[in-house]
Amino acid sequence: MSFPVVVLISGSGSNLQALIDQSLAGQLNLEICAVISNKANAFGLQRAKQAGIPTHVLDHTHYSSRELFDTALQECIDAYQPKLVVLAGFMRILTEKFTRHYQGRMFNIHPSLLPKYKGLNTHARAILAKEKFHGVSVHFVSAELDAGAVIIQAKVEILSDDTPETLAQKVHKLEHIIYPQAVKWFSEGRLAIDNSGAWLDNTLLPETGFQYSSS
Ligand code: GRF
């Protein structure tokens, strides 16, 4: 039986595409039940339609409070009874109530080597700070922004001629590898979370998660 997930997006949806592609290729046994966007013009909605996945737009500007938006979002998600909610470039700060509801069953991908560089403009900030490495992390979502237990991370070296744009491109390629990997582990029942952190195959992962290596 395939594993039901709902994917939330706000933009291009290239991470969504990676999940669709790996599912079609039989590398992932997912049923992407629905894709929900808070932006009507998110390109990811077209990717979903192309793949025959139901889509919903919940425009946050139509709600008078964050709480009301999150309640509507939760209703929309729960109608599909997903076992995992995948935030894939969903650019919203979530209420504590919402994150608690999906505790242990909601992932996010963040373009930095967490716990470094939470928040926005991570590529530019890493270059400015003269970091040697940058990268991306997939983590369980907790109430605090970009602070949940890290599952997997992938690193890239920052070269002297890198710009935020070139670095973002390199990081994006890694995103499309490690996000499907984390979702696959979860769908196979190999991942868990408790107060001490994220567990893979009954082994507690370090604070920075499993380190992906291409070799
Ligand atoms: C990615 O950079 C991801 O790390 C961040 O939002 C971006 C989403 O890209 N959370 P896409 O919409 O999946 O192409």
mmCIF file of C-alpha atoms and ligand atoms in Angstrom:
data_model
loop_
_atom_site.group_PDB
_atom_site.id
_atom_site.type_symbol
_atom_site.label_atom_id
_atom_site.label_comp_id
_atom_site.label_asym_id
_atom_site.label_seq_id
_atom_site.Cartn_x
_atom_site.Cartn_y
_atom_site.Cartn_z
ATOM 1 C CA MET A 1 0.000 0.000 0.000
ATOM 2 C CA SER A 2 1.328 3.464 -0.805
ATOM 3 C CA PHE A 3 1.999 6.009 1.890
ATOM 4 C CA PRO A 4 -0.353 9.046 1.924
ATOM 5 C CA VAL A 5 1.285 12.486 2.101
ATOM 6 C CA VAL A 6 0.081 16.059 1.609
ATOM 7 C CA VAL A 7 2.581 18.602 0.273
ATOM 8 C CA LEU A 8 2.423 22.322 1.085
ATOM 9 C CA ILE A 9 4.080 24.831 -1.239
ATOM 10 C CA SER A 10 4.284 28.558 -1.947
ATOM 11 C CA GLY A 11 6.445 28.675 -5.062
ATOM 12 C CA SER A 12 8.267 26.775 -7.748
ATOM 13 C CA GLY A 13 7.762 23.332 -6.249
ATOM 14 C CA SER A 14 10.983 21.750 -7.479
ATOM 15 C CA ASN A 15 11.121 19.683 -4.274
ATOM 16 C CA LEU A 16 7.551 18.575 -4.940
ATOM 17 C CA GLN A 17 8.690 17.605 -8.444
ATOM 18 C CA ALA A 18 11.501 15.502 -6.990
ATOM 19 C CA LEU A 19 8.937 13.594 -4.891
ATOM 20 C CA ILE A 20 6.650 13.145 -7.911
ATOM 21 C CA ASP A 21 9.519 11.964 -10.116
ATOM 22 C CA GLN A 22 10.837 9.458 -7.598
ATOM 23 C CA SER A 23 7.330 8.132 -7.005
ATOM 24 C CA LEU A 24 6.783 7.695 -10.747
ATOM 25 C CA ALA A 25 10.155 5.975 -11.020
ATOM 26 C CA GLY A 26 9.110 3.552 -8.286
ATOM 27 C CA GLN A 27 11.865 4.714 -5.909
ATOM 28 C CA LEU A 28 9.271 6.034 -3.475
ATOM 29 C CA ASN A 29 6.018 4.348 -2.595
ATOM 30 C CA LEU A 30 4.017 7.547 -2.023
ATOM 31 C CA GLU A 31 0.524 8.647 -2.681
ATOM 32 C CA ILE A 32 0.685 12.435 -2.919
ATOM 33 C CA CYS A 33 -2.976 12.964 -2.010
ATOM 34 C CA ALA A 34 -2.988 16.737 -2.452
ATOM 35 C CA VAL A 35 -0.827 19.802 -2.957
ATOM 36 C CA ILE A 36 -1.882 22.930 -1.096
ATOM 37 C CA SER A 37 -0.523 26.408 -1.799
ATOM 38 C CA ASN A 38 -1.085 29.729 -0.066
ATOM 39 C CA LYS A 39 -0.284 31.451 -3.382
ATOM 40 C CA ALA A 40 -2.553 31.072 -6.415
ATOM 41 C CA ASN A 41 0.323 31.659 -8.828
ATOM 42 C CA ALA A 42 2.719 29.079 -7.350
ATOM 43 C CA PHE A 43 4.259 27.167 -10.255
ATOM 44 C CA GLY A 44 4.203 24.013 -8.160
ATOM 45 C CA LEU A 45 0.404 23.905 -8.620
ATOM 46 C CA GLN A 46 0.962 23.319 -12.334
ATOM 47 C CA ARG A 47 3.454 20.573 -11.578
ATOM 48 C CA ALA A 48 0.838 18.897 -9.363
ATOM 49 C CA LYS A 49 -1.929 19.211 -11.979
ATOM 50 C CA GLN A 50 0.404 17.796 -14.606
ATOM 51 C CA ALA A 51 0.877 14.762 -12.358
ATOM 52 C CA GLY A 52 -2.882 14.431 -11.763
ATOM 53 C CA ILE A 53 -2.655 15.434 -8.092
ATOM 54 C CA PRO A 54 -5.587 17.386 -6.553
ATOM 55 C CA THR A 55 -4.644 20.984 -5.700
ATOM 56 C CA HIS A 56 -6.014 23.594 -3.325
ATOM 57 C CA VAL A 57 -5.246 27.284 -2.935
ATOM 58 C CA LEU A 58 -5.746 28.747 0.516
ATOM 59 C CA ASP A 59 -4.825 32.404 0.207
ATOM 60 C CA HIS A 60 -3.649 33.561 3.627
ATOM 61 C CA THR A 61 -4.573 37.179 2.804
ATOM 62 C CA HIS A 62 -8.233 36.114 2.867
ATOM 63 C CA TYR A 63 -8.018 35.239 6.559
ATOM 64 C CA SER A 64 -8.151 37.822 9.334
ATOM 65 C CA SER A 65 -5.683 35.998 11.588
ATOM 66 C CA ARG A 66 -2.891 33.444 11.487
ATOM 67 C CA GLU A 67 -5.004 31.170 13.714
ATOM 68 C CA LEU A 68 -7.971 31.203 11.307
ATOM 69 C CA PHE A 69 -5.726 30.470 8.340
ATOM 70 C CA ASP A 70 -4.005 27.585 10.109
ATOM 71 C CA THR A 71 -7.368 26.131 11.171
ATOM 72 C CA ALA A 72 -8.615 26.180 7.572
ATOM 73 C CA LEU A 73 -5.320 24.697 6.392
ATOM 74 C CA GLN A 74 -5.544 21.916 8.958
ATOM 75 C CA GLU A 75 -9.092 21.057 7.838
ATOM 76 C CA CYS A 76 -7.985 20.940 4.222
ATOM 77 C CA ILE A 77 -5.000 18.699 5.021
ATOM 78 C CA ASP A 78 -6.866 16.369 7.384
ATOM 79 C CA ALA A 79 -9.588 15.664 4.836
ATOM 80 C CA TYR A 80 -6.919 13.543 3.094
ATOM 81 C CA GLN A 81 -5.782 11.763 6.293
ATOM 82 C CA PRO A 82 -2.091 11.918 5.368
ATOM 83 C CA LYS A 83 0.500 10.086 7.428
ATOM 84 C CA LEU A 84 3.028 12.836 6.695
ATOM 85 C CA VAL A 85 2.777 16.539 5.855
ATOM 86 C CA VAL A 86 5.652 17.771 3.708
ATOM 87 C CA LEU A 87 6.477 21.480 3.735
ATOM 88 C CA ALA A 88 8.256 22.107 0.448
ATOM 89 C CA GLY A 89 9.005 25.812 0.222
ATOM 90 C CA PHE A 90 5.861 26.731 2.189
ATOM 91 C CA MET A 91 6.631 30.293 3.229
ATOM 92 C CA ARG A 92 4.441 30.682 6.292
ATOM 93 C CA ILE A 93 5.148 30.922 9.989
ATOM 94 C CA LEU A 94 2.914 28.320 11.621
ATOM 95 C CA THR A 95 0.994 28.609 14.881
ATOM 96 C CA GLU A 96 2.000 26.454 17.814
ATOM 97 C CA LYS A 97 -1.393 24.735 17.751
ATOM 98 C CA PHE A 98 -0.884 23.721 14.126
ATOM 99 C CA THR A 99 2.643 22.407 14.669
ATOM 100 C CA ARG A 100 1.488 20.483 17.751
ATOM 101 C CA HIS A 101 -1.288 18.833 15.744
ATOM 102 C CA TYR A 102 1.280 17.454 13.268
ATOM 103 C CA GLN A 103 4.016 16.756 15.798
ATOM 104 C CA GLY A 104 6.207 13.894 14.629
ATOM 105 C CA ARG A 105 4.510 13.782 11.214
ATOM 106 C CA MET A 106 5.479 17.035 9.489
ATOM 107 C CA PHE A 107 8.800 17.715 7.705
ATOM 108 C CA ASN A 108 10.397 20.898 6.421
ATOM 109 C CA ILE A 109 13.419 21.513 4.236
ATOM 110 C CA HIS A 110 15.623 24.466 5.085
ATOM 111 C CA PRO A 111 18.547 25.697 2.957
ATOM 112 C CA SER A 112 21.249 25.819 5.625
ATOM 113 C CA LEU A 113 23.295 23.543 7.813
ATOM 114 C CA LEU A 114 20.997 23.820 10.830
ATOM 115 C CA PRO A 115 21.284 24.930 13.580
ATOM 116 C CA LYS A 116 23.163 27.603 11.608
ATOM 117 C CA TYR A 117 21.272 30.221 9.586
ATOM 118 C CA LYS A 118 17.650 29.795 10.526
ATOM 119 C CA GLY A 119 15.282 32.135 8.674
ATOM 120 C CA LEU A 120 15.695 33.821 5.285
ATOM 121 C CA ASN A 121 18.563 34.696 2.885
ATOM 122 C CA THR A 122 20.683 31.835 4.127
ATOM 123 C CA HIS A 123 22.942 31.624 1.054
ATOM 124 C CA ALA A 124 23.927 35.294 1.196
ATOM 125 C CA ARG A 125 24.443 35.149 4.965
ATOM 126 C CA ALA A 126 26.715 32.098 4.726
ATOM 127 C CA ILE A 127 28.857 33.783 2.033
ATOM 128 C CA LEU A 128 29.050 37.030 4.002
ATOM 129 C CA ALA A 129 30.177 35.138 7.099
ATOM 130 C CA LYS A 130 32.965 33.526 5.002
ATOM 131 C CA GLU A 131 31.749 30.035 5.812
ATOM 132 C CA LYS A 132 33.660 27.198 4.134
ATOM 133 C CA PHE A 133 30.512 25.109 3.747
ATOM 134 C CA HIS A 134 26.809 25.656 3.278
ATOM 135 C CA GLY A 135 24.018 23.189 2.648
ATOM 136 C CA VAL A 136 20.526 22.011 3.400
ATOM 137 C CA SER A 137 18.688 20.223 6.200
ATOM 138 C CA VAL A 138 15.458 18.238 6.392
ATOM 139 C CA HIS A 139 13.927 18.390 9.853
ATOM 140 C CA PHE A 140 10.829 17.528 11.845
ATOM 141 C CA VAL A 141 8.745 20.666 12.343
ATOM 142 C CA SER A 142 8.444 22.021 15.873
ATOM 143 C CA ALA A 143 6.766 25.174 17.138
ATOM 144 C CA GLU A 144 9.995 27.177 16.945
ATOM 145 C CA LEU A 145 11.028 28.271 13.408
ATOM 146 C CA ASP A 146 13.567 25.946 11.714
ATOM 147 C CA ALA A 147 14.374 24.365 15.092
ATOM 148 C CA GLY A 148 12.935 20.819 15.009
ATOM 149 C CA ALA A 149 15.131 17.710 15.143
ATOM 150 C CA VAL A 150 17.299 17.422 12.018
ATOM 151 C CA ILE A 151 16.933 14.196 10.025
ATOM 152 C CA ILE A 152 19.424 14.612 7.197
ATOM 153 C CA GLN A 153 21.854 17.232 5.951
ATOM 154 C CA ALA A 154 23.896 17.683 2.784
ATOM 155 C CA LYS A 155 26.911 19.994 2.470
ATOM 156 C CA VAL A 156 28.472 21.970 -0.380
ATOM 157 C CA GLU A 157 31.767 23.799 -0.347
ATOM 158 C CA ILE A 158 31.494 27.552 -0.803
ATOM 159 C CA LEU A 159 33.896 28.571 -3.561
ATOM 160 C CA SER A 160 35.507 32.018 -3.738
ATOM 161 C CA ASP A 161 33.460 32.958 -6.814
ATOM 162 C CA ASP A 162 30.114 31.712 -5.468
ATOM 163 C CA THR A 163 27.234 34.175 -5.362
ATOM 164 C CA PRO A 164 23.999 33.614 -3.419
ATOM 165 C CA GLU A 165 22.466 32.488 -6.732
ATOM 166 C CA THR A 166 25.150 29.941 -7.692
ATOM 167 C CA LEU A 167 25.194 28.594 -4.167
ATOM 168 C CA ALA A 168 21.390 28.313 -4.117
ATOM 169 C CA GLN A 169 21.527 26.290 -7.350
ATOM 170 C CA LYS A 170 24.035 23.848 -5.904
ATOM 171 C CA VAL A 171 22.052 23.510 -2.694
ATOM 172 C CA HIS A 172 18.816 22.952 -4.637
ATOM 173 C CA LYS A 173 20.324 19.915 -6.385
ATOM 174 C CA LEU A 174 21.061 18.377 -3.002
ATOM 175 C CA GLU A 175 17.564 19.240 -1.749
ATOM 176 C CA HIS A 176 16.123 17.038 -4.474
ATOM 177 C CA ILE A 177 18.175 14.104 -3.210
ATOM 178 C CA ILE A 178 17.824 14.397 0.554
ATOM 179 C CA TYR A 179 14.137 15.347 0.781
ATOM 180 C CA PRO A 180 12.907 12.213 -1.006
ATOM 181 C CA GLN A 181 15.398 10.214 1.089
ATOM 182 C CA ALA A 182 13.938 11.490 4.382
ATOM 183 C CA VAL A 183 10.371 10.911 3.168
ATOM 184 C CA LYS A 184 11.310 7.389 2.065
ATOM 185 C CA TRP A 185 12.779 6.555 5.483
ATOM 186 C CA PHE A 186 9.642 7.847 7.200
ATOM 187 C CA SER A 187 7.313 5.969 4.851
ATOM 188 C CA GLU A 188 9.230 2.792 5.636
ATOM 189 C CA GLY A 189 8.796 3.325 9.386
ATOM 190 C CA ARG A 190 12.516 3.856 9.904
ATOM 191 C CA LEU A 191 12.338 7.360 11.414
ATOM 192 C CA ALA A 192 11.012 8.488 14.760
ATOM 193 C CA ILE A 193 11.279 11.470 17.075
ATOM 194 C CA ASP A 194 11.205 11.836 20.845
ATOM 195 C CA ASN A 195 12.441 14.378 23.391
ATOM 196 C CA SER A 196 16.061 13.437 22.726
ATOM 197 C CA GLY A 197 15.869 14.010 18.966
ATOM 198 C CA ALA A 198 15.369 12.183 15.670
ATOM 199 C CA TRP A 199 15.994 8.436 15.404
ATOM 200 C CA LEU A 200 16.896 6.461 12.303
ATOM 201 C CA ASP A 201 16.713 2.665 12.532
ATOM 202 C CA ASN A 202 16.565 2.895 16.346
ATOM 203 C CA THR A 203 19.751 4.974 16.515
ATOM 204 C CA LEU A 204 19.653 8.533 17.822
ATOM 205 C CA LEU A 205 20.878 10.928 15.129
ATOM 206 C CA PRO A 206 23.333 13.719 16.028
ATOM 207 C CA GLU A 207 22.045 17.300 16.291
ATOM 208 C CA THR A 208 22.975 17.861 12.642
ATOM 209 C CA GLY A 209 21.228 14.693 11.435
ATOM 210 C CA PHE A 210 22.463 11.996 9.050
ATOM 211 C CA GLN A 211 25.232 13.401 6.816
ATOM 212 C CA TYR A 212 24.530 12.739 3.145
ATOM 213 C CA SER A 213 27.512 11.956 0.992
ATOM 214 C CA SER A 214 27.367 11.440 -2.774
ATOM 215 C CA SER A 215 30.182 8.894 -2.760
HETATM 216 C C1 GRF B 1 13.989 25.578 -1.118
HETATM 217 O O1 GRF B 1 15.159 26.313 -1.217
HETATM 218 C C2 GRF B 1 13.789 25.080 0.278
HETATM 219 O O2 GRF B 1 14.982 24.767 0.926
HETATM 220 C C3 GRF B 1 13.114 26.242 0.930
HETATM 221 O O3 GRF B 1 12.250 26.762 -0.066
HETATM 222 C C4 GRF B 1 12.763 26.431 -1.346
HETATM 223 C C5 GRF B 1 11.704 25.705 -2.092
HETATM 224 O O4 GRF B 1 12.053 25.459 -3.418
HETATM 225 N N1 GRF B 1 12.428 25.844 2.128
HETATM 226 P P1 GRF B 1 11.034 24.711 -4.394
HETATM 227 O O5 GRF B 1 9.719 25.502 -4.372
HETATM 228 O O6 GRF B 1 10.845 23.319 -3.887
HETATM 229 O O7 GRF B 1 11.674 24.769 -5.732
#
